[in-house]
PDB file of C-alpha atoms and ligand atoms in Angstrom:
ATOM      1  CA  UNK A   2     -49.717  53.323  35.456  1.00 70.00           C
ATOM      2  CA  UNK A   3     -47.967  56.260  33.788  1.00 77.00           C
ATOM      3  CA  UNK A   4     -49.617  59.627  33.105  1.00 86.00           C
ATOM      4  CA  UNK A   5     -50.797  58.720  29.609  1.00 86.00           C
ATOM      5  CA  UNK A   6     -52.303  55.464  30.811  1.00 81.00           C
ATOM      6  CA  UNK A   7     -54.087  57.345  33.585  1.00 84.00           C
ATOM      7  CA  UNK A   8     -55.307  59.860  30.996  1.00 88.00           C
ATOM      8  CA  UNK A   9     -56.566  57.109  28.676  1.00 86.00           C
ATOM      9  CA  UNK A  10     -58.293  55.427  31.621  1.00 83.00           C
ATOM     10  CA  UNK A  11     -60.414  58.556  32.236  1.00 88.00           C
ATOM     11  CA  UNK A  12     -62.276  57.813  28.977  1.00 89.00           C
ATOM     12  CA  UNK A  13     -63.136  54.221  29.735  1.00 81.00           C
ATOM     13  CA  UNK A  14     -64.488  52.032  32.462  1.00 73.00           C
ATOM     14  CA  UNK A  15     -62.177  51.250  35.289  1.00 75.00           C
ATOM     15  CA  UNK A  16     -60.153  48.097  34.854  1.00 80.00           C
ATOM     16  CA  UNK A  17     -62.073  45.293  36.481  1.00 88.00           C
ATOM     17  CA  UNK A  18     -61.067  44.100  39.927  1.00 93.00           C
ATOM     18  CA  UNK A  19     -59.843  40.681  38.772  1.00 97.00           C
ATOM     19  CA  UNK A  20     -57.307  42.180  36.343  1.00 95.00           C
ATOM     20  CA  UNK A  21     -56.107  44.563  39.018  1.00 93.00           C
ATOM     21  CA  UNK A  22     -55.704  41.651  41.411  1.00 97.00           C
ATOM     22  CA  UNK A  23     -53.706  39.734  38.775  1.00 97.00           C
ATOM     23  CA  UNK A  24     -51.431  42.712  38.169  1.00 96.00           C
ATOM     24  CA  UNK A  25     -50.829  42.964  41.916  1.00 97.00           C
ATOM     25  CA  UNK A  26     -50.122  39.228  42.171  1.00 98.00           C
ATOM     26  CA  UNK A  27     -47.682  39.457  39.266  1.00 98.00           C
ATOM     27  CA  UNK A  28     -45.860  42.327  40.925  1.00 97.00           C
ATOM     28  CA  UNK A  29     -45.600  40.566  44.278  1.00 98.00           C
ATOM     29  CA  UNK A  30     -44.470  37.257  42.792  1.00 98.00           C
ATOM     30  CA  UNK A  31     -42.234  38.654  40.052  1.00 97.00           C
ATOM     31  CA  UNK A  32     -44.329  37.165  37.253  1.00 98.00           C
ATOM     32  CA  UNK A  33     -43.366  38.974  34.026  1.00 97.00           C
ATOM     33  CA  UNK A  34     -46.801  39.694  32.552  1.00 97.00           C
ATOM     34  CA  UNK A  35     -46.987  41.990  29.550  1.00 96.00           C
ATOM     35  CA  UNK A  36     -46.501  45.686  30.328  1.00 90.00           C
ATOM     36  CA  UNK A  37     -49.553  47.895  30.062  1.00 88.00           C
ATOM     37  CA  UNK A  38     -48.438  49.972  27.039  1.00 89.00           C
ATOM     38  CA  UNK A  39     -47.282  46.844  25.235  1.00 93.00           C
ATOM     39  CA  UNK A  40     -50.504  44.964  25.848  1.00 95.00           C
ATOM     40  CA  UNK A  41     -52.664  47.951  24.864  1.00 93.00           C
ATOM     41  CA  UNK A  42     -50.880  48.101  21.493  1.00 95.00           C
ATOM     42  CA  UNK A  43     -50.920  44.335  21.106  1.00 98.00           C
ATOM     43  CA  UNK A  44     -54.699  44.211  21.667  1.00 97.00           C
ATOM     44  CA  UNK A  45     -55.147  47.078  19.192  1.00 97.00           C
ATOM     45  CA  UNK A  46     -53.185  45.208  16.523  1.00 98.00           C
ATOM     46  CA  UNK A  47     -55.183  42.052  17.164  1.00 98.00           C
ATOM     47  CA  UNK A  48     -58.376  44.093  16.796  1.00 98.00           C
ATOM     48  CA  UNK A  49     -57.273  45.048  13.277  1.00 98.00           C
ATOM     49  CA  UNK A  50     -56.397  41.453  12.509  1.00 98.00           C
ATOM     50  CA  UNK A  51     -59.634  39.992  13.958  1.00 98.00           C
ATOM     51  CA  UNK A  52     -58.323  36.545  14.871  1.00 98.00           C
ATOM     52  CA  UNK A  53     -60.785  33.917  16.040  1.00 98.00           C
ATOM     53  CA  UNK A  54     -58.197  31.290  16.986  1.00 98.00           C
ATOM     54  CA  UNK A  55     -55.141  32.305  18.980  1.00 98.00           C
ATOM     55  CA  UNK A  56     -52.239  30.164  20.214  1.00 98.00           C
ATOM     56  CA  UNK A  57     -50.102  31.501  23.062  1.00 99.00           C
ATOM     57  CA  UNK A  58     -46.779  30.059  24.202  1.00 98.00           C
ATOM     58  CA  UNK A  59     -46.134  31.137  27.811  1.00 98.00           C
ATOM     59  CA  UNK A  60     -49.373  31.747  29.753  1.00 98.00           C
ATOM     60  CA  UNK A  61     -47.814  32.561  33.132  1.00 98.00           C
ATOM     61  CA  UNK A  62     -50.877  33.320  35.306  1.00 98.00           C
ATOM     62  CA  UNK A  63     -53.202  33.788  32.328  1.00 98.00           C
ATOM     63  CA  UNK A  64     -53.168  37.578  32.247  1.00 98.00           C
ATOM     64  CA  UNK A  65     -52.585  38.136  28.517  1.00 98.00           C
ATOM     65  CA  UNK A  66     -54.912  35.225  27.634  1.00 98.00           C
ATOM     66  CA  UNK A  67     -57.719  36.746  29.714  1.00 98.00           C
ATOM     67  CA  UNK A  68     -57.106  40.210  28.227  1.00 97.00           C
ATOM     68  CA  UNK A  69     -57.341  38.747  24.698  1.00 98.00           C
ATOM     69  CA  UNK A  70     -60.452  36.700  25.486  1.00 98.00           C
ATOM     70  CA  UNK A  71     -62.203  39.707  27.026  1.00 97.00           C
ATOM     71  CA  UNK A  72     -61.315  41.955  24.092  1.00 96.00           C
ATOM     72  CA  UNK A  73     -62.481  39.433  21.475  1.00 98.00           C
ATOM     73  CA  UNK A  74     -65.674  37.607  22.484  1.00 97.00           C
ATOM     74  CA  UNK A  75     -65.603  35.445  19.344  1.00 97.00           C
ATOM     75  CA  UNK A  76     -62.051  34.225  19.874  1.00 98.00           C
ATOM     76  CA  UNK A  77     -60.823  31.028  21.446  1.00 98.00           C
ATOM     77  CA  UNK A  78     -57.350  30.865  22.948  1.00 98.00           C
ATOM     78  CA  UNK A  79     -55.079  27.891  23.452  1.00 98.00           C
ATOM     79  CA  UNK A  80     -52.213  28.671  25.806  1.00 98.00           C
ATOM     80  CA  UNK A  81     -49.250  26.606  27.034  1.00 98.00           C
ATOM     81  CA  UNK A  82     -47.410  26.952  30.377  1.00 98.00           C
ATOM     82  CA  UNK A  83     -44.742  24.669  31.849  1.00 98.00           C
ATOM     83  CA  UNK A  84     -44.478  26.068  35.387  1.00 98.00           C
ATOM     84  CA  UNK A  85     -46.963  24.153  37.552  1.00 98.00           C
ATOM     85  CA  UNK A  86     -47.512  26.892  40.113  1.00 98.00           C
ATOM     86  CA  UNK A  87     -48.227  29.496  37.431  1.00 98.00           C
ATOM     87  CA  UNK A  88     -50.387  27.051  35.495  1.00 98.00           C
ATOM     88  CA  UNK A  89     -52.511  26.434  38.588  1.00 98.00           C
ATOM     89  CA  UNK A  90     -52.830  30.136  39.252  1.00 98.00           C
ATOM     90  CA  UNK A  91     -53.855  30.656  35.617  1.00 98.00           C
ATOM     91  CA  UNK A  92     -56.526  27.954  35.890  1.00 98.00           C
ATOM     92  CA  UNK A  93     -57.910  29.696  38.990  1.00 98.00           C
ATOM     93  CA  UNK A  94     -58.021  33.108  37.309  1.00 98.00           C
ATOM     94  CA  UNK A  95     -59.529  31.752  34.076  1.00 98.00           C
ATOM     95  CA  UNK A  96     -62.300  30.121  36.145  1.00 98.00           C
ATOM     96  CA  UNK A  97     -62.917  33.309  38.099  1.00 98.00           C
ATOM     97  CA  UNK A  98     -63.078  35.259  34.812  1.00 98.00           C
ATOM     98  CA  UNK A  99     -65.693  32.716  33.598  1.00 98.00           C
ATOM     99  CA  UNK A 100     -63.631  32.047  30.486  1.00 98.00           C
ATOM    100  CA  UNK A 101     -63.067  28.294  30.747  1.00 98.00           C
ATOM    101  CA  UNK A 102     -65.138  27.771  27.590  1.00 98.00           C
ATOM    102  CA  UNK A 103     -62.843  29.977  25.478  1.00 98.00           C
ATOM    103  CA  UNK A 104     -59.412  29.629  27.067  1.00 98.00           C
ATOM    104  CA  UNK A 105     -57.896  26.184  26.841  1.00 98.00           C
ATOM    105  CA  UNK A 106     -54.735  25.990  28.938  1.00 98.00           C
ATOM    106  CA  UNK A 107     -52.228  23.161  28.574  1.00 98.00           C
ATOM    107  CA  UNK A 108     -49.644  22.377  31.241  1.00 98.00           C
ATOM    108  CA  UNK A 109     -46.567  21.385  29.241  1.00 98.00           C
ATOM    109  CA  UNK A 110     -43.126  22.358  28.055  1.00 98.00           C
ATOM    110  CA  UNK A 111     -44.008  23.835  24.670  1.00 98.00           C
ATOM    111  CA  UNK A 112     -40.808  22.427  23.170  1.00 98.00           C
ATOM    112  CA  UNK A 113     -41.800  18.885  24.169  1.00 98.00           C
ATOM    113  CA  UNK A 114     -45.545  19.114  23.475  1.00 98.00           C
ATOM    114  CA  UNK A 115     -47.009  16.907  20.762  1.00 97.00           C
ATOM    115  CA  UNK A 116     -48.664  19.746  18.879  1.00 96.00           C
ATOM    116  CA  UNK A 117     -50.653  17.638  16.445  1.00 96.00           C
ATOM    117  CA  UNK A 118     -52.219  15.726  19.337  1.00 96.00           C
ATOM    118  CA  UNK A 119     -53.064  18.725  21.523  1.00 95.00           C
ATOM    119  CA  UNK A 120     -53.571  21.680  19.214  1.00 97.00           C
ATOM    120  CA  UNK A 121     -56.021  22.631  16.528  1.00 96.00           C
ATOM    121  CA  UNK A 122     -55.033  22.340  12.914  1.00 97.00           C
ATOM    122  CA  UNK A 123     -54.472  26.053  12.470  1.00 98.00           C
ATOM    123  CA  UNK A 124     -54.505  29.431  14.198  1.00 98.00           C
ATOM    124  CA  UNK A 125     -54.903  33.013  12.983  1.00 98.00           C
ATOM    125  CA  UNK A 126     -52.478  34.379  15.539  1.00 98.00           C
ATOM    126  CA  UNK A 127     -49.518  32.929  17.439  1.00 98.00           C
ATOM    127  CA  UNK A 128     -48.207  34.819  20.470  1.00 98.00           C
ATOM    128  CA  UNK A 129     -44.727  33.779  21.603  1.00 98.00           C
ATOM    129  CA  UNK A 130     -43.946  35.013  25.127  1.00 98.00           C
ATOM    130  CA  UNK A 131     -42.006  32.161  26.811  1.00 98.00           C
ATOM    131  CA  UNK A 132     -38.236  31.573  27.353  1.00 98.00           C
ATOM    132  CA  UNK A 133     -36.486  34.325  25.411  1.00 97.00           C
ATOM    133  CA  UNK A 134     -33.491  32.202  24.404  1.00 97.00           C
ATOM    134  CA  UNK A 135     -35.792  29.704  22.687  1.00 98.00           C
ATOM    135  CA  UNK A 136     -37.774  31.994  20.412  1.00 98.00           C
ATOM    136  CA  UNK A 137     -36.352  30.472  17.227  1.00 98.00           C
ATOM    137  CA  UNK A 138     -37.362  27.000  18.375  1.00 98.00           C
ATOM    138  CA  UNK A 139     -40.872  28.132  19.345  1.00 98.00           C
ATOM    139  CA  UNK A 140     -41.200  29.912  16.018  1.00 98.00           C
ATOM    140  CA  UNK A 141     -40.016  26.930  13.986  1.00 98.00           C
ATOM    141  CA  UNK A 142     -42.301  24.572  15.854  1.00 98.00           C
ATOM    142  CA  UNK A 143     -45.494  26.660  16.015  1.00 98.00           C
ATOM    143  CA  UNK A 144     -45.430  29.074  13.062  1.00 98.00           C
ATOM    144  CA  UNK A 145     -46.455  26.199  10.725  1.00 98.00           C
ATOM    145  CA  UNK A 146     -49.819  26.200  12.553  1.00 98.00           C
ATOM    146  CA  UNK A 147     -50.434  29.804  11.490  1.00 98.00           C
ATOM    147  CA  UNK A 148     -52.674  30.276   8.449  1.00 98.00           C
ATOM    148  CA  UNK A 149     -51.394  32.237   5.416  1.00 98.00           C
ATOM    149  CA  UNK A 150     -52.110  35.893   6.149  1.00 98.00           C
ATOM    150  CA  UNK A 151     -51.996  35.109   9.882  1.00 98.00           C
ATOM    151  CA  UNK A 152     -49.607  36.773  12.287  1.00 98.00           C
ATOM    152  CA  UNK A 153     -46.893  35.718  14.725  1.00 98.00           C
ATOM    153  CA  UNK A 154     -46.405  38.157  17.617  1.00 98.00           C
ATOM    154  CA  UNK A 155     -43.336  37.998  19.897  1.00 98.00           C
ATOM    155  CA  UNK A 156     -43.000  39.932  23.156  1.00 98.00           C
ATOM    156  CA  UNK A 157     -39.822  41.129  24.915  1.00 98.00           C
ATOM    157  CA  UNK A 158     -37.716  41.527  21.791  1.00 98.00           C
ATOM    158  CA  UNK A 159     -35.668  44.165  23.659  1.00 98.00           C
ATOM    159  CA  UNK A 160     -35.265  42.260  26.954  1.00 96.00           C
ATOM    160  CA  UNK A 161     -35.580  45.457  29.005  1.00 95.00           C
ATOM    161  CA  UNK A 162     -32.712  47.080  27.140  1.00 95.00           C
ATOM    162  CA  UNK A 163     -30.258  44.165  27.345  1.00 96.00           C
ATOM    163  CA  UNK A 164     -30.186  43.897  23.542  1.00 97.00           C
ATOM    164  CA  UNK A 165     -28.581  47.348  23.404  1.00 97.00           C
ATOM    165  CA  UNK A 166     -25.578  46.266  25.468  1.00 96.00           C
ATOM    166  CA  UNK A 167     -22.344  44.939  24.062  1.00 96.00           C
ATOM    167  CA  UNK A 168     -21.980  41.202  24.676  1.00 94.00           C
ATOM    168  CA  UNK A 169     -19.456  41.652  27.521  1.00 95.00           C
ATOM    169  CA  UNK A 170     -21.705  44.194  29.252  1.00 96.00           C
ATOM    170  CA  UNK A 171     -24.550  41.686  29.550  1.00 95.00           C
ATOM    171  CA  UNK A 172     -24.479  39.904  32.932  1.00 94.00           C
ATOM    172  CA  UNK A 173     -22.769  36.580  32.361  1.00 95.00           C
ATOM    173  CA  UNK A 174     -25.727  34.394  33.326  1.00 95.00           C
ATOM    174  CA  UNK A 175     -27.926  36.073  30.707  1.00 95.00           C
ATOM    175  CA  UNK A 176     -25.360  36.344  27.936  1.00 96.00           C
ATOM    176  CA  UNK A 177     -26.268  33.214  26.012  1.00 97.00           C
ATOM    177  CA  UNK A 178     -29.991  34.029  26.214  1.00 97.00           C
ATOM    178  CA  UNK A 179     -29.491  37.548  24.850  1.00 98.00           C
ATOM    179  CA  UNK A 180     -27.210  36.229  22.102  1.00 97.00           C
ATOM    180  CA  UNK A 181     -29.861  33.737  21.055  1.00 98.00           C
ATOM    181  CA  UNK A 182     -32.587  36.377  21.117  1.00 98.00           C
ATOM    182  CA  UNK A 183     -30.484  38.555  18.798  1.00 98.00           C
ATOM    183  CA  UNK A 184     -29.762  35.601  16.514  1.00 98.00           C
ATOM    184  CA  UNK A 185     -33.492  34.938  16.363  1.00 98.00           C
ATOM    185  CA  UNK A 186     -34.131  38.600  15.524  1.00 98.00           C
ATOM    186  CA  UNK A 187     -31.623  38.529  12.643  1.00 98.00           C
ATOM    187  CA  UNK A 188     -33.116  35.280  11.382  1.00 98.00           C
ATOM    188  CA  UNK A 189     -36.776  36.294  11.586  1.00 98.00           C
ATOM    189  CA  UNK A 190     -36.217  39.765  10.089  1.00 98.00           C
ATOM    190  CA  UNK A 191     -34.876  38.029   6.959  1.00 98.00           C
ATOM    191  CA  UNK A 192     -37.395  35.166   6.911  1.00 98.00           C
ATOM    192  CA  UNK A 193     -38.570  34.657   3.322  1.00 98.00           C
ATOM    193  CA  UNK A 194     -42.052  33.431   4.299  1.00 98.00           C
ATOM    194  CA  UNK A 195     -42.955  36.287   6.655  1.00 98.00           C
ATOM    195  CA  UNK A 196     -43.213  40.052   6.523  1.00 98.00           C
ATOM    196  CA  UNK A 197     -41.702  41.182   9.840  1.00 98.00           C
ATOM    197  CA  UNK A 198     -42.068  44.471  11.737  1.00 98.00           C
ATOM    198  CA  UNK A 199     -40.131  45.121  14.939  1.00 98.00           C
ATOM    199  CA  UNK A 200     -42.101  47.717  16.897  1.00 97.00           C
ATOM    200  CA  UNK A 201     -40.503  49.886  19.602  1.00 96.00           C
ATOM    201  CA  UNK A 202     -43.412  49.587  22.014  1.00 93.00           C
ATOM    202  CA  UNK A 203     -43.655  47.921  25.411  1.00 93.00           C
ATOM    203  CA  UNK A 204     -40.549  45.740  25.715  1.00 96.00           C
ATOM    204  CA  UNK A 205     -40.262  45.376  21.936  1.00 97.00           C
ATOM    205  CA  UNK A 206     -43.043  43.676  19.982  1.00 98.00           C
ATOM    206  CA  UNK A 207     -42.342  41.749  16.816  1.00 98.00           C
ATOM    207  CA  UNK A 208     -45.134  41.131  14.365  1.00 98.00           C
ATOM    208  CA  UNK A 209     -44.468  38.753  11.493  1.00 98.00           C
ATOM    209  CA  UNK A 210     -47.210  38.368   8.906  1.00 98.00           C
ATOM    210  CA  UNK A 211     -47.223  35.028   7.125  1.00 98.00           C
ATOM    211  CA  UNK A 212     -47.125  35.577   3.378  1.00 98.00           C
ATOM    212  CA  UNK A 213     -49.974  34.179   1.311  1.00 96.00           C
ATOM    213  CA  UNK A 214     -48.334  31.753  -1.058  1.00 79.00           C
TER     214      UNK A 214
HETATM  215  N1  LIG B  15     -47.941  35.885  28.386  1.00 82.70           N
HETATM  216  C1  LIG B  15     -47.954  36.174  29.814  1.00 82.70           C
HETATM  217  C2  LIG B  15     -46.568  36.211  30.413  1.00 82.70           C
HETATM  218  C3  LIG B  15     -45.717  35.016  30.148  1.00 82.70           C
HETATM  219  S1  LIG B  15     -44.221  35.032  31.095  1.00 82.70           S
HETATM  220  C4  LIG B  15     -48.630  37.520  30.049  1.00 82.70           C
HETATM  221  O1  LIG B  15     -48.221  38.505  29.408  1.00 82.70           O
HETATM  222  O2  LIG B  15     -49.550  37.599  30.849  1.00 82.70           O
HETATM  223  C5  LIG B  15     -43.376  33.687  30.341  1.00 82.70           C
HETATM  224  C6  LIG B  15     -43.883  32.320  30.776  1.00 82.70           C
HETATM  225  O3  LIG B  15     -43.393  31.371  29.853  1.00 82.70           O
HETATM  226  C7  LIG B  15     -43.384  31.889  32.157  1.00 82.70           C
HETATM  227  O4  LIG B  15     -44.473  31.673  33.012  1.00 82.70           O
HETATM  228  C8  LIG B  15     -42.622  30.585  31.884  1.00 82.70           C
HETATM  229  O5  LIG B  15     -42.819  29.591  32.873  1.00 82.70           O
HETATM  230  C9  LIG B  15     -43.198  30.145  30.553  1.00 82.70           C
HETATM  231  N2  LIG B  15     -42.318  29.306  29.740  1.00 82.70           N
HETATM  232  C10 LIG B  15     -41.004  29.490  29.498  1.00 82.70           C
HETATM  233  N3  LIG B  15     -40.539  28.515  28.706  1.00 82.70           N
HETATM  234  C11 LIG B  15     -41.595  27.701  28.424  1.00 82.70           C
HETATM  235  C12 LIG B  15     -41.745  26.508  27.660  1.00 82.70           C
HETATM  236  N4  LIG B  15     -40.710  25.943  27.033  1.00 82.70           N
HETATM  237  N5  LIG B  15     -42.957  25.943  27.593  1.00 82.70           N
HETATM  238  C13 LIG B  15     -44.011  26.479  28.250  1.00 82.70           C
HETATM  239  N6  LIG B  15     -43.931  27.599  28.992  1.00 82.70           N
HETATM  240  C14 LIG B  15     -42.731  28.204  29.084  1.00 82.70           C
HETATM  241 MG1  LIG B  16     -43.539  39.040  27.899  1.00 82.70          MG
END
């Protein structure tokens, strides 16, 4: 928690024990859950949008899904995770948060999932937060489920600063992923069917509003 977050916290209730436990688990097991300033802004944007159906790609241990469900009691969340260990941890936390009726978690590789068989017909919000080199593929596959006027949110658009480096400065094993993330950024910022905003908050949050046709 930085100083501003500590300051903000003095005006509200303390974060509940389960969320604190999840944050600790994420730290200890190197699970990249959304950073606190990023998620605070993300939740604030969602509050303006008022989505009732949210689709998330990349649940990890269920932290962002639980934060969304707690913030929006009328919303239901469908979330997809391919890592079995994280999926199981997410199931445990969702049960402990008593949110099994509003968070539907699917264990699958989102790129292989039969969306029409497992998803609802449409969603107000799509949150992409899975493999960073595959954002274009996630977007192409799942943005069609977003209603006109709905919003696609993408986390980690800055990859902890790696997008600022010249190609040869990026560690070799991450080079192709960063290249693809930048290609996605170029592509989505010029997408004719969306109005995109790349926000310098958290680790870089993209919001792309689907145009009403
Ligand atoms: N949204 C979470 C963090 C997600 S971390 C939060 O903020 O709390 C990214 C997750 O995406 C990882 O757990 C990873 O296993 C998962 N992931 C990556 N590629 C995926 C894919 N193709 N399908 C499903 N999950 C994927
Ligand atoms: Mg993320």
